[in-house]
PDB file of C-alpha atoms and ligand atoms in Angstrom:
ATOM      1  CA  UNK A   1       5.156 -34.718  -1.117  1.00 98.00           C
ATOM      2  CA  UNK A   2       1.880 -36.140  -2.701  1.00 98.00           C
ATOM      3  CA  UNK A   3       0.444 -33.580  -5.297  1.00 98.00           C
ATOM      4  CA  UNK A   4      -3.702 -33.871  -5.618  1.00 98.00           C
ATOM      5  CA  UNK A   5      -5.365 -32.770  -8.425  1.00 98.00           C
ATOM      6  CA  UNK A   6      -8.862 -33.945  -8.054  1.00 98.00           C
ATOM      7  CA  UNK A   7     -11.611 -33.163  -5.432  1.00 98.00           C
ATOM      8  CA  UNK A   8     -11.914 -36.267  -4.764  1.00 98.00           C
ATOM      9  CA  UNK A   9      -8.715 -37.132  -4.062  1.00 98.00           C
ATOM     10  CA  UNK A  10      -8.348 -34.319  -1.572  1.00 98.00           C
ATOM     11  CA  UNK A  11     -11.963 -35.599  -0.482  1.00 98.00           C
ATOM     12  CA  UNK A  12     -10.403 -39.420   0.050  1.00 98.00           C
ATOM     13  CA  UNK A  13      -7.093 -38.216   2.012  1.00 98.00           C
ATOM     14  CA  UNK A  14      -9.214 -35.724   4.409  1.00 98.00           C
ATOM     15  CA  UNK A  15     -11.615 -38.776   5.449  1.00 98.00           C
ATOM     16  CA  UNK A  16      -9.026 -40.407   6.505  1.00 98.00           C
ATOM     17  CA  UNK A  17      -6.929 -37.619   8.899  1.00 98.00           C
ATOM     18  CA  UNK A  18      -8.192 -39.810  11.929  1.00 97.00           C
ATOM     19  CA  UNK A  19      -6.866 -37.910  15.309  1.00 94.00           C
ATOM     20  CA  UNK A  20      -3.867 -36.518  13.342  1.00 98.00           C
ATOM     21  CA  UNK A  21      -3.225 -32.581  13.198  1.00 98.00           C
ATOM     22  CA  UNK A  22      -3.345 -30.837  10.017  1.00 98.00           C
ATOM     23  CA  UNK A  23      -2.061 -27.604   9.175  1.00 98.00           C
ATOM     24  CA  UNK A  24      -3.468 -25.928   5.836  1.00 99.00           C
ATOM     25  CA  UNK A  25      -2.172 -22.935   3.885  1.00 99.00           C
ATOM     26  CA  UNK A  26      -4.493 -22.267   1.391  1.00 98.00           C
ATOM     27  CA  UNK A  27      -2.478 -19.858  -1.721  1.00 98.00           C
ATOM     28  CA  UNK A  28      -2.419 -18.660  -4.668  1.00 98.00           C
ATOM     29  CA  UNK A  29       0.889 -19.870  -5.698  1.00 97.00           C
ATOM     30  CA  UNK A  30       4.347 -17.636  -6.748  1.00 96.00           C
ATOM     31  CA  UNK A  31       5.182 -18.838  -3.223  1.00 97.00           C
ATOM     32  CA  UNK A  32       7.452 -16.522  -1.425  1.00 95.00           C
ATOM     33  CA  UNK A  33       8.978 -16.184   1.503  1.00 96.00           C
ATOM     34  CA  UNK A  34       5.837 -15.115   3.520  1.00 96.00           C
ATOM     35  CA  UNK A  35       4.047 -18.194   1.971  1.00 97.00           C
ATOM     36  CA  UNK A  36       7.119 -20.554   3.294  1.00 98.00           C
ATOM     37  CA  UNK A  37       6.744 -18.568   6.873  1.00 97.00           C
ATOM     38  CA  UNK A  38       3.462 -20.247   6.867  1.00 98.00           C
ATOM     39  CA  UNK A  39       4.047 -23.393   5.814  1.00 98.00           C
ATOM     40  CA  UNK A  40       6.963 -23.616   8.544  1.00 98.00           C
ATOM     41  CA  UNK A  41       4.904 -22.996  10.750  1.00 98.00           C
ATOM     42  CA  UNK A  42       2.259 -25.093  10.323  1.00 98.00           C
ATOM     43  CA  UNK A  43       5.277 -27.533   9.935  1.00 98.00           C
ATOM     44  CA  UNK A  44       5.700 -26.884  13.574  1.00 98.00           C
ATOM     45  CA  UNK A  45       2.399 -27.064  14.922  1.00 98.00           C
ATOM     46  CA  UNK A  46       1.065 -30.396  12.984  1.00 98.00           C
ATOM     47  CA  UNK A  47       1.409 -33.833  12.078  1.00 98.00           C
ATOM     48  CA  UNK A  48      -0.118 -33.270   8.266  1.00 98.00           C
ATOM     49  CA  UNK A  49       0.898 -30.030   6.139  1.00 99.00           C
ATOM     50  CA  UNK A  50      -1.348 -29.748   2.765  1.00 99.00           C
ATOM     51  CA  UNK A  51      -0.572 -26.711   1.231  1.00 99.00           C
ATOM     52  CA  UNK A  52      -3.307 -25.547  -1.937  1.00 98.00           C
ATOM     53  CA  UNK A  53      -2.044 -23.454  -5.284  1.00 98.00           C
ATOM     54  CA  UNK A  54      -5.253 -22.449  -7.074  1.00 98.00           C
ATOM     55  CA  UNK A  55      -5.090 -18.775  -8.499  1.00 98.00           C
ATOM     56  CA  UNK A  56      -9.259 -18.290  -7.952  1.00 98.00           C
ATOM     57  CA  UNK A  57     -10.655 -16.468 -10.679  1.00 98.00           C
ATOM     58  CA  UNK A  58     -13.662 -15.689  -8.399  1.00 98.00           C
ATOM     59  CA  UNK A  59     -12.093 -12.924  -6.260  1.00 98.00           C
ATOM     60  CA  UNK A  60     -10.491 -10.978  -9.543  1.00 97.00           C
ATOM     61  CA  UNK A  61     -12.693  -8.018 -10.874  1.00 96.00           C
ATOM     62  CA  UNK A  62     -13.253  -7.925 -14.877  1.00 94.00           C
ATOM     63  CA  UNK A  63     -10.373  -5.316 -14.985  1.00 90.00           C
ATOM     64  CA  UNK A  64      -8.024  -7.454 -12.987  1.00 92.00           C
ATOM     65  CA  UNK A  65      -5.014  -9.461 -12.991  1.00 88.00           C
ATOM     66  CA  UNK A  66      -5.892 -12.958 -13.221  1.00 95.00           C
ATOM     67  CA  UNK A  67      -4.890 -13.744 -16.470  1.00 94.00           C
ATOM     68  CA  UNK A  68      -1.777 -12.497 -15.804  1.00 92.00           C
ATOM     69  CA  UNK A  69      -1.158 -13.588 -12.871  1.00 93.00           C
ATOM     70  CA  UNK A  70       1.981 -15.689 -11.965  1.00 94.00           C
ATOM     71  CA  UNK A  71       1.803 -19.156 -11.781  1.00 96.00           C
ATOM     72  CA  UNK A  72       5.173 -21.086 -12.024  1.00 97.00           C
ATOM     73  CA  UNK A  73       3.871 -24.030 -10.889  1.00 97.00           C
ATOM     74  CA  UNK A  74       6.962 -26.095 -10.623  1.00 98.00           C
ATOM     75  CA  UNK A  75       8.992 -24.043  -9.048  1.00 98.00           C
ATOM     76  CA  UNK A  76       5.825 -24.004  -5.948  1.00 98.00           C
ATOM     77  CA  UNK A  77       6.038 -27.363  -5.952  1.00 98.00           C
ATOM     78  CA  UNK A  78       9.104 -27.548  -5.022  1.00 98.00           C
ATOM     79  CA  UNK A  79       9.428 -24.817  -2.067  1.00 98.00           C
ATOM     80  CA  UNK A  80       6.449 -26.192  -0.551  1.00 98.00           C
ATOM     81  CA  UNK A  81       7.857 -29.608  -0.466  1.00 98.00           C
ATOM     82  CA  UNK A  82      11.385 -28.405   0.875  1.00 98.00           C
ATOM     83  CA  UNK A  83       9.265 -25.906   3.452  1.00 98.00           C
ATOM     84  CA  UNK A  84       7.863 -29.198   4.765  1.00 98.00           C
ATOM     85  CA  UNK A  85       4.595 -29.865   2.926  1.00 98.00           C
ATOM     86  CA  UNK A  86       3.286 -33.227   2.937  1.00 98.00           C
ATOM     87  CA  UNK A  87       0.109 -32.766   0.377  1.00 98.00           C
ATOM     88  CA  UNK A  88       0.108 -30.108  -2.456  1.00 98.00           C
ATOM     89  CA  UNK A  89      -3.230 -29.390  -3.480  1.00 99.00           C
ATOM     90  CA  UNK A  90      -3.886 -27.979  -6.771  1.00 98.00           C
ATOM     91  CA  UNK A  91      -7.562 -28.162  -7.975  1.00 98.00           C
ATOM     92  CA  UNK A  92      -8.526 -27.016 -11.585  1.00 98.00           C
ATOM     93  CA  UNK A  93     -11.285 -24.053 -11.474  1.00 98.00           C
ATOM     94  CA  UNK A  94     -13.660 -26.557 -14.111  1.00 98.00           C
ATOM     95  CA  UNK A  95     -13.677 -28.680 -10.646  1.00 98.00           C
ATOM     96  CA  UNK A  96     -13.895 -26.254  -8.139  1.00 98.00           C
ATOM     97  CA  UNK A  97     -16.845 -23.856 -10.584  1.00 98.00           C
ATOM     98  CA  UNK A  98     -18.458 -26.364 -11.695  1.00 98.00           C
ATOM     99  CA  UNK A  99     -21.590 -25.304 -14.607  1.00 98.00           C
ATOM    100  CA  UNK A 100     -24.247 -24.238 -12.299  1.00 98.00           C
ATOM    101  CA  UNK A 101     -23.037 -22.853  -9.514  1.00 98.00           C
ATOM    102  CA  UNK A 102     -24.439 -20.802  -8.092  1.00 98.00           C
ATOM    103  CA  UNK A 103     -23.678 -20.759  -3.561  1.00 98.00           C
ATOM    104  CA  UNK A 104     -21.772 -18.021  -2.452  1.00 98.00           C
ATOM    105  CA  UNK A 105     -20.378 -16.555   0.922  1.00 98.00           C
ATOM    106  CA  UNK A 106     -20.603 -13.046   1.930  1.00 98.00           C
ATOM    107  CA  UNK A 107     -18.959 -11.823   5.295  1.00 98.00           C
ATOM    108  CA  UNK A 108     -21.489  -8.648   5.388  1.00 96.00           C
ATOM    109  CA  UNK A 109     -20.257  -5.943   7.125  1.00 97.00           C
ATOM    110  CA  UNK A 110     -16.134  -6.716   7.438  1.00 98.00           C
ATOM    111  CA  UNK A 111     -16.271  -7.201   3.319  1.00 98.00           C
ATOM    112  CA  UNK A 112     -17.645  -3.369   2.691  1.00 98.00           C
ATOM    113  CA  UNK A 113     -14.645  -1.391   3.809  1.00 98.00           C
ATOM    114  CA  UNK A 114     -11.398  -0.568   2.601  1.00 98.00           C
ATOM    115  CA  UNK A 115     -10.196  -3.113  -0.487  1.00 98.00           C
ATOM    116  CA  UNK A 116     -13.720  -4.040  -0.931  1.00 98.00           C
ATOM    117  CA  UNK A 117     -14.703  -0.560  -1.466  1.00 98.00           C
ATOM    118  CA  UNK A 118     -12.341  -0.952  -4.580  1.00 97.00           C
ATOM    119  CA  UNK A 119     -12.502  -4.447  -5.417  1.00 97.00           C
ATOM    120  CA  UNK A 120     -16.337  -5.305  -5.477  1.00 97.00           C
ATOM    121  CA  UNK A 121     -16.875  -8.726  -4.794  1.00 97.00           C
ATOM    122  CA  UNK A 122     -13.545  -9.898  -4.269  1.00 98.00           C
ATOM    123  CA  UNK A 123     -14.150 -11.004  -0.560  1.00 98.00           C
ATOM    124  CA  UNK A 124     -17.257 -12.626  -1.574  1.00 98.00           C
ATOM    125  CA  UNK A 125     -15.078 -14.603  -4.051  1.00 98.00           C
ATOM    126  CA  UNK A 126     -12.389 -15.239  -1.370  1.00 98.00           C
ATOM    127  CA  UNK A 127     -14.657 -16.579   1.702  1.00 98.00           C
ATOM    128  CA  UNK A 128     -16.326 -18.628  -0.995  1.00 99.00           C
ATOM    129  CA  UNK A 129     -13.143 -20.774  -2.061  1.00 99.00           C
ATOM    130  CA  UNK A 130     -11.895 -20.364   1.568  1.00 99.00           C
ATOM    131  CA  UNK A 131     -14.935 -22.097   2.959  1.00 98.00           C
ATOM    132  CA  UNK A 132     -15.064 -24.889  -0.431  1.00 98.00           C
ATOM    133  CA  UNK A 133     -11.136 -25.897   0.385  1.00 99.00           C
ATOM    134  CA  UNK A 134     -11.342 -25.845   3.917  1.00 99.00           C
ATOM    135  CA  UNK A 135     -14.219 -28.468   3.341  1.00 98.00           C
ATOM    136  CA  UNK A 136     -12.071 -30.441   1.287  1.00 98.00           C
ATOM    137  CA  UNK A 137      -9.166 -30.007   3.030  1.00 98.00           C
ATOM    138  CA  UNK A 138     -10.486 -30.370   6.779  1.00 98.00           C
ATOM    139  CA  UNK A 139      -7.913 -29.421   8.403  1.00 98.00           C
ATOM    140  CA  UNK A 140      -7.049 -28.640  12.039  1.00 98.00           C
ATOM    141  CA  UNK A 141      -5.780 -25.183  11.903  1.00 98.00           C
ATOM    142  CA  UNK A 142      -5.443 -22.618   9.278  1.00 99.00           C
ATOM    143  CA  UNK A 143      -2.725 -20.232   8.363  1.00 98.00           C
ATOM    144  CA  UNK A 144      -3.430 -16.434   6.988  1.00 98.00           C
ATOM    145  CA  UNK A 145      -0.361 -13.433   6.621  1.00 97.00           C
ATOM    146  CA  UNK A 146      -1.234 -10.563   8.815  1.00 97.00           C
ATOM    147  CA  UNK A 147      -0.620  -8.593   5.128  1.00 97.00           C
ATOM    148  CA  UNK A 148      -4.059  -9.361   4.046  1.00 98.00           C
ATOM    149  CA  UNK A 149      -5.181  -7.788   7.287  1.00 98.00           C
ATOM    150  CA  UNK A 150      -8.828  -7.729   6.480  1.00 98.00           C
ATOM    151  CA  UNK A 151      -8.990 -10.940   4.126  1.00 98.00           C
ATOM    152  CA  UNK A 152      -7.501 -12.718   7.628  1.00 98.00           C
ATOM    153  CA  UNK A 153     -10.584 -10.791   9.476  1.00 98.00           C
ATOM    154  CA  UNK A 154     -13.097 -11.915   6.726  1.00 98.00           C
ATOM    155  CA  UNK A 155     -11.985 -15.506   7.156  1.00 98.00           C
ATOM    156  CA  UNK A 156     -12.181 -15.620  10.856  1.00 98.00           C
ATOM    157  CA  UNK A 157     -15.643 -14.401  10.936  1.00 98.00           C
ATOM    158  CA  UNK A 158     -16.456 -16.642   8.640  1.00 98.00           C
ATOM    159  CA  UNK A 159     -15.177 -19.673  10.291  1.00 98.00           C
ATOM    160  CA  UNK A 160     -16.812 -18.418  14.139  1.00 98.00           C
ATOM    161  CA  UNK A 161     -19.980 -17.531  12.194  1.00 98.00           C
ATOM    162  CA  UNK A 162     -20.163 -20.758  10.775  1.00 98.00           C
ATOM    163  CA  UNK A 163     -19.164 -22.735  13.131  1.00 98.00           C
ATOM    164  CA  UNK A 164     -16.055 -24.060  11.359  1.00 98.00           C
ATOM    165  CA  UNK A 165     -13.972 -26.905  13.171  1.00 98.00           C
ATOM    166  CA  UNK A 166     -10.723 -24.959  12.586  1.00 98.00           C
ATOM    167  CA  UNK A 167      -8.417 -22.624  14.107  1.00 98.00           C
ATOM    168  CA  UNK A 168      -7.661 -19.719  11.938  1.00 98.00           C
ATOM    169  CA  UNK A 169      -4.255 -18.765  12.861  1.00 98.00           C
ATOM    170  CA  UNK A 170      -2.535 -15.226  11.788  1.00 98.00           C
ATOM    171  CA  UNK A 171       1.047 -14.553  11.010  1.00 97.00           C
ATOM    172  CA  UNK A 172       3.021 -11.740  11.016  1.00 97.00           C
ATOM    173  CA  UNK A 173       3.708  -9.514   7.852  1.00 97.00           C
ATOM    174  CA  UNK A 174       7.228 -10.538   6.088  1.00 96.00           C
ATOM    175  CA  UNK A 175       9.587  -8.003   4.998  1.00 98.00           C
ATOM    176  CA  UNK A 176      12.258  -7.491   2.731  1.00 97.00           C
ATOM    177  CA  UNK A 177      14.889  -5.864   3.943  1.00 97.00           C
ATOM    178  CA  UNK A 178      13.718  -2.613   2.019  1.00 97.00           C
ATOM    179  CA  UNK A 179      10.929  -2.440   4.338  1.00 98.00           C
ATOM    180  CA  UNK A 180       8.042  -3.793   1.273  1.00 98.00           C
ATOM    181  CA  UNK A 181       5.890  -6.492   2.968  1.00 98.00           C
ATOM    182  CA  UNK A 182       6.667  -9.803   0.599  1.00 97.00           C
ATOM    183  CA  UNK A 183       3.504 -10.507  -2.349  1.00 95.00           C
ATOM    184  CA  UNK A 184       3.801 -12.489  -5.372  1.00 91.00           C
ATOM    185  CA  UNK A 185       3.179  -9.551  -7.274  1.00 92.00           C
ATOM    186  CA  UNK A 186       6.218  -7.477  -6.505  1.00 94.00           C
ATOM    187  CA  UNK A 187       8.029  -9.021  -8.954  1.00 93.00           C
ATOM    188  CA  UNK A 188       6.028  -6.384 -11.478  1.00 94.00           C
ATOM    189  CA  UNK A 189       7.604  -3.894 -10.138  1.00 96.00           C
ATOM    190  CA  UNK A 190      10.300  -1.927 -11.713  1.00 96.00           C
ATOM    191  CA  UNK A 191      13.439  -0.860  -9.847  1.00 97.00           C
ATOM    192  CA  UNK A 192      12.257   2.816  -9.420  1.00 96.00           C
ATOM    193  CA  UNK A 193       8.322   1.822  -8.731  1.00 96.00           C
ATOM    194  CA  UNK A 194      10.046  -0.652  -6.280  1.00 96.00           C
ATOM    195  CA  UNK A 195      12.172   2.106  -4.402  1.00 96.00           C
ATOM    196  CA  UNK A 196       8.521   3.906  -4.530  1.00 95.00           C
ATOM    197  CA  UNK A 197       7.018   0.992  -2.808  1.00 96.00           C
ATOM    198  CA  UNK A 198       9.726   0.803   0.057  1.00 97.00           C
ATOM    199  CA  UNK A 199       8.998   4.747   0.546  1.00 96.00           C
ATOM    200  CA  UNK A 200       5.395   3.643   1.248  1.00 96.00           C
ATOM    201  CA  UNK A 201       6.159   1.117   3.863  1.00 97.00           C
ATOM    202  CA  UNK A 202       8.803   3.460   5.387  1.00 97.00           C
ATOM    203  CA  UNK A 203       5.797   6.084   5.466  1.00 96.00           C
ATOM    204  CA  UNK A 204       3.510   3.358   6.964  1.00 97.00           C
ATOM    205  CA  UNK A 205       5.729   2.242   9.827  1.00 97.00           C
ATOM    206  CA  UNK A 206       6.606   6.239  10.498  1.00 96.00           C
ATOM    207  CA  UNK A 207       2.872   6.871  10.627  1.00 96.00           C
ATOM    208  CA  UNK A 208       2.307   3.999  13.270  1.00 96.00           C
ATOM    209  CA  UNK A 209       5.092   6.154  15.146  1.00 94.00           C
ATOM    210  CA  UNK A 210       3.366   9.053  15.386  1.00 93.00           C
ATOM    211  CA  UNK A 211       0.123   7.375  16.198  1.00 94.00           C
ATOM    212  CA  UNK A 212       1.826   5.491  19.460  1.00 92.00           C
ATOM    213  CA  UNK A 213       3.638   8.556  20.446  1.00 89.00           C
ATOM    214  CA  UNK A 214       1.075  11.073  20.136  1.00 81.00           C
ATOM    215  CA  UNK A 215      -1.701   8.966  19.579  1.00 76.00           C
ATOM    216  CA  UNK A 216      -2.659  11.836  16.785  1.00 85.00           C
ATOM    217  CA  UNK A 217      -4.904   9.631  13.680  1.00 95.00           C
ATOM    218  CA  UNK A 218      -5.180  12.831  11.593  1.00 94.00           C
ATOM    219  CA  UNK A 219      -1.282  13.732  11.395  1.00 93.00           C
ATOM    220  CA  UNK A 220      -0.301  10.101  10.704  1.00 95.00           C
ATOM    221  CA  UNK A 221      -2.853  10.141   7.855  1.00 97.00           C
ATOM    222  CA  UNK A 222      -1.530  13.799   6.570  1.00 96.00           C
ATOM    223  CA  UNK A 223       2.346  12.440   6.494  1.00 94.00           C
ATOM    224  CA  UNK A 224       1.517   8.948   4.650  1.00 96.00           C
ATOM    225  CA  UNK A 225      -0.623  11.168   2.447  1.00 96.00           C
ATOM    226  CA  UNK A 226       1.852  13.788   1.283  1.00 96.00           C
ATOM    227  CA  UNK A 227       4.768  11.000   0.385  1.00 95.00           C
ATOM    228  CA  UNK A 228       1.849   8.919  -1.460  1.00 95.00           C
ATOM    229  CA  UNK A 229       1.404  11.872  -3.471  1.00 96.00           C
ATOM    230  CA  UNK A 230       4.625  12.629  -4.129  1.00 95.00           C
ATOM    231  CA  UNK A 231       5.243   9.379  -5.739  1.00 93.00           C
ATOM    232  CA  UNK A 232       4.858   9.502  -9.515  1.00 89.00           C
ATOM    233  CA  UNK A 233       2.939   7.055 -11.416  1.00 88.00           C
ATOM    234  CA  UNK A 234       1.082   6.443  -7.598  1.00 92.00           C
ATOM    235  CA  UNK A 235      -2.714   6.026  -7.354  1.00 95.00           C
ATOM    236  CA  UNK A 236      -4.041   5.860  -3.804  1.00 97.00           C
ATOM    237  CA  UNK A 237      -7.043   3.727  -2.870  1.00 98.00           C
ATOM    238  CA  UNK A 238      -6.857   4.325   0.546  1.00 98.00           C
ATOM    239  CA  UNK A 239      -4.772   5.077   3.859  1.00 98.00           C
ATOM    240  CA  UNK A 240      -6.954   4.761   6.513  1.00 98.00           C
ATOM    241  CA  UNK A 241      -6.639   4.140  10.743  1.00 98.00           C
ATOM    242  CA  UNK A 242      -9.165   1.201  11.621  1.00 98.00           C
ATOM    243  CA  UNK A 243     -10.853  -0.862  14.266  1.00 97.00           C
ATOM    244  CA  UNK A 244      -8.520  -3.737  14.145  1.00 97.00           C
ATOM    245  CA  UNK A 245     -11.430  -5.787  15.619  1.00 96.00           C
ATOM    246  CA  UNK A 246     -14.371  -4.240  12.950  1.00 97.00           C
ATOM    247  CA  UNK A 247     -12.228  -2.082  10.220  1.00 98.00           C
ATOM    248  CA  UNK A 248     -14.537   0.601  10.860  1.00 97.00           C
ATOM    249  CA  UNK A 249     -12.557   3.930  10.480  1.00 97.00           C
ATOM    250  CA  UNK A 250     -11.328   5.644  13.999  1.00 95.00           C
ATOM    251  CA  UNK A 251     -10.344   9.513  14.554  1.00 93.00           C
ATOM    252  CA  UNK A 252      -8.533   8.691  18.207  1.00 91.00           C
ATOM    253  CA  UNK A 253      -7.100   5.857  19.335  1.00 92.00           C
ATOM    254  CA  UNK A 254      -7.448   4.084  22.441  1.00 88.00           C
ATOM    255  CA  UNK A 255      -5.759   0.988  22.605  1.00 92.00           C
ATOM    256  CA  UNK A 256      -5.014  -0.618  19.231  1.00 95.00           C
ATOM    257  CA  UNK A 257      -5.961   0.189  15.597  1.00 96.00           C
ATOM    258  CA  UNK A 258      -4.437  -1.020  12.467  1.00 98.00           C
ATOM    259  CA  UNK A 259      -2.938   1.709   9.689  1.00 98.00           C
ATOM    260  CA  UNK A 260      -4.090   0.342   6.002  1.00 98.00           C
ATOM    261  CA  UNK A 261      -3.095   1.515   2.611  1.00 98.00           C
ATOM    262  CA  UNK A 262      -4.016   0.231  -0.717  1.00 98.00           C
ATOM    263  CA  UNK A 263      -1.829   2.062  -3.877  1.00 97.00           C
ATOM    264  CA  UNK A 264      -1.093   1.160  -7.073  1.00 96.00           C
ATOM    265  CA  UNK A 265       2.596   2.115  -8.191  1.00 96.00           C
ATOM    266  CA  UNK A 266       2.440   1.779 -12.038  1.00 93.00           C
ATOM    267  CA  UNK A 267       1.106  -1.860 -12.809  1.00 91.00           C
ATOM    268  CA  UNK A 268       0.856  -3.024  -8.935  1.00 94.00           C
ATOM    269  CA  UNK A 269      -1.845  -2.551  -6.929  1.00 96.00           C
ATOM    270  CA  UNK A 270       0.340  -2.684  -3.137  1.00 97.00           C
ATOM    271  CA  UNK A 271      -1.421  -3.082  -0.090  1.00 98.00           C
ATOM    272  CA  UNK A 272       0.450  -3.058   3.728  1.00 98.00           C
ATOM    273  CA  UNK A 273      -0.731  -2.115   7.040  1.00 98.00           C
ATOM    274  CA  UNK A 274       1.132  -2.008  11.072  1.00 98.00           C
ATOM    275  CA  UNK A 275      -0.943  -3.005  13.804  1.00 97.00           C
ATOM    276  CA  UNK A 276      -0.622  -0.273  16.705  1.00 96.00           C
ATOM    277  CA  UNK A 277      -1.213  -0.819  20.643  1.00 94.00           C
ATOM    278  CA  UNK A 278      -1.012   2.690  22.707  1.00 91.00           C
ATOM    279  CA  UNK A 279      -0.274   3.220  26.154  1.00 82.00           C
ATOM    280  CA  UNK A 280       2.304   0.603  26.283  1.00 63.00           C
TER     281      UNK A 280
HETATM  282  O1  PAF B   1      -4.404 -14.872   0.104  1.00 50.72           O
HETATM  283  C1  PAF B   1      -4.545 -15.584  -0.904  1.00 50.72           C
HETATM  284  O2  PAF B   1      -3.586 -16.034  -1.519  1.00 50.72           O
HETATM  285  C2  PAF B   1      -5.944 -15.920  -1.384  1.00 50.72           C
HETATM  286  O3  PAF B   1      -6.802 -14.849  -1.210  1.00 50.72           O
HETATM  287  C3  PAF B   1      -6.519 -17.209  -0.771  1.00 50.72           C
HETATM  288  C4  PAF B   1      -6.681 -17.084   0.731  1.00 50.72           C
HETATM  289  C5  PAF B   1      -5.595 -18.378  -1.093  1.00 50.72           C
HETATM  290  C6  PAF B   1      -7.894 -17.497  -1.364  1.00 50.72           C
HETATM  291  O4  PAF B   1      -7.841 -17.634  -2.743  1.00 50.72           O
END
């Protein structure tokens, strides 16, 4: 597996892909198991894997957790390589922000909702790098965790709207067996806040229930709610049931929604959804 630091390095090996497939999955690094599902995958479906590590600092908020934010570089390198990676890419933020920039992307509408509501400009800062590496990159197809439910939906707007040459390809949420969907920022959590977390996704995929079966928004809501609450040290951004399509909020469902929460439990700000399809 090559490692790239520079731009234009990335910039030389991209002009020269020819015909060849290439999967990309842009991340953040503290690659877990979700991460390696992607990189498998695009494995699978390609000739060329190039996987990025670049913790952005454009899509943290002042009061966030960049500077803390894991980054054990060599241990990345070396699950992306044995997950099948050909290229790592690994840009420095001096190269990627340079002095004077000043372009940015905004996804309108899609970017308001839910974690934007509580995490101003953080989609801004995400469709910007997404756009800048898949540029560099160039890649055939790109790979996004159904966990960031509405980043995925911000980046596929973005590449129809702008008429991207890539596929932007979703895959499902990963699991530990405790239920809690896999993020490199679980390993914050504390044994109890992590038996808090699992009660979360337990409510989550019992609310999804309820919504199939009875198809009732404002019970589902109620139930996640009340064990929320009931977890101490818990701080709830939102649970909401959404347009899977346009994340705006819906009372009664018809075919499919998608059930969100955001929380923090103590340090960790947890987010996790389940897609839902009535009738079937
Ligand atoms: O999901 C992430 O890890 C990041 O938001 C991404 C897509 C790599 C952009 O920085």
């Amino acid at each position: 597996m090559r490692i790239v630091r520079s731009l234009s390095g990335m910039q030389s090996l991209s002009s020269r892909w020819g015909g060849r497939s290439v999967g990309f999955v842009p991340t953040m690094g503290a690659l877990h198991e979700g991460h390696l599902s992607l990189i498998r995958r695009a494995r699978r479906e390609n000739r060329i894997v190039v996987v990025s590590v670049f913790v952005n600092p454009s899509q943290f908020g002042p009061r966030e957790d960049f500077s803390k934010y894991p980054r054990p570089f060599a241990a990345d390198t070396r699950l992306a390589r044995l997950a099948g990676a050909d290229v790592l890419f690994a840009p420095s933020a001096a190269a990627l922000y340079p002095p004077g920039f000043q372009t940015w992307v905004d996804v309108s509408s899609l970017s308001q909702p839910l974690c934007g509501r509580f995490r101003p400009g953080h989609f801004r800062g995400v469709a910007t790098v997404v756009l800048k590496l898949l540029n560099l990159v160039r890649p055939s197809r790109a790979y996004f965790g159904e966990k960031d439910f509405q980043q995925w939906r911000v980046v596929r707007r973005l590449a129809s709207d702008l008429n991207l040459p890539v596929r932007i390809v979703a895959c499902p949420i990963r699991r530990a067996d405790d239920g809690v969907a896999l993020s490199s920022r679980n390993v914050y959590l504390s044994p109890a806040q992590r038996f808090q977390a699992a009660r979360m996704a337990r409510a989550l995929r019992m609310a999804a229930g309820l919504i199939k079966s009875r198809g009732s928004v404002s019970v589902a809501l109620r139930n996640v709610k009340r064990v929320l609450r009931s977890i101490p040290d818990c701080r709830i951004d939102y649970v909401e049931v959404a347009d899977p399509e346009t994340l705006a909020p819906v009372s009664v469902v018809k075919r499919k929604a998608v059930i969100l929460a955001a929380v923090r439990i103590g340090p960790v700000r947890l987010i996790d959804n389940r897609l839902v399809t009535v009738g079937r």
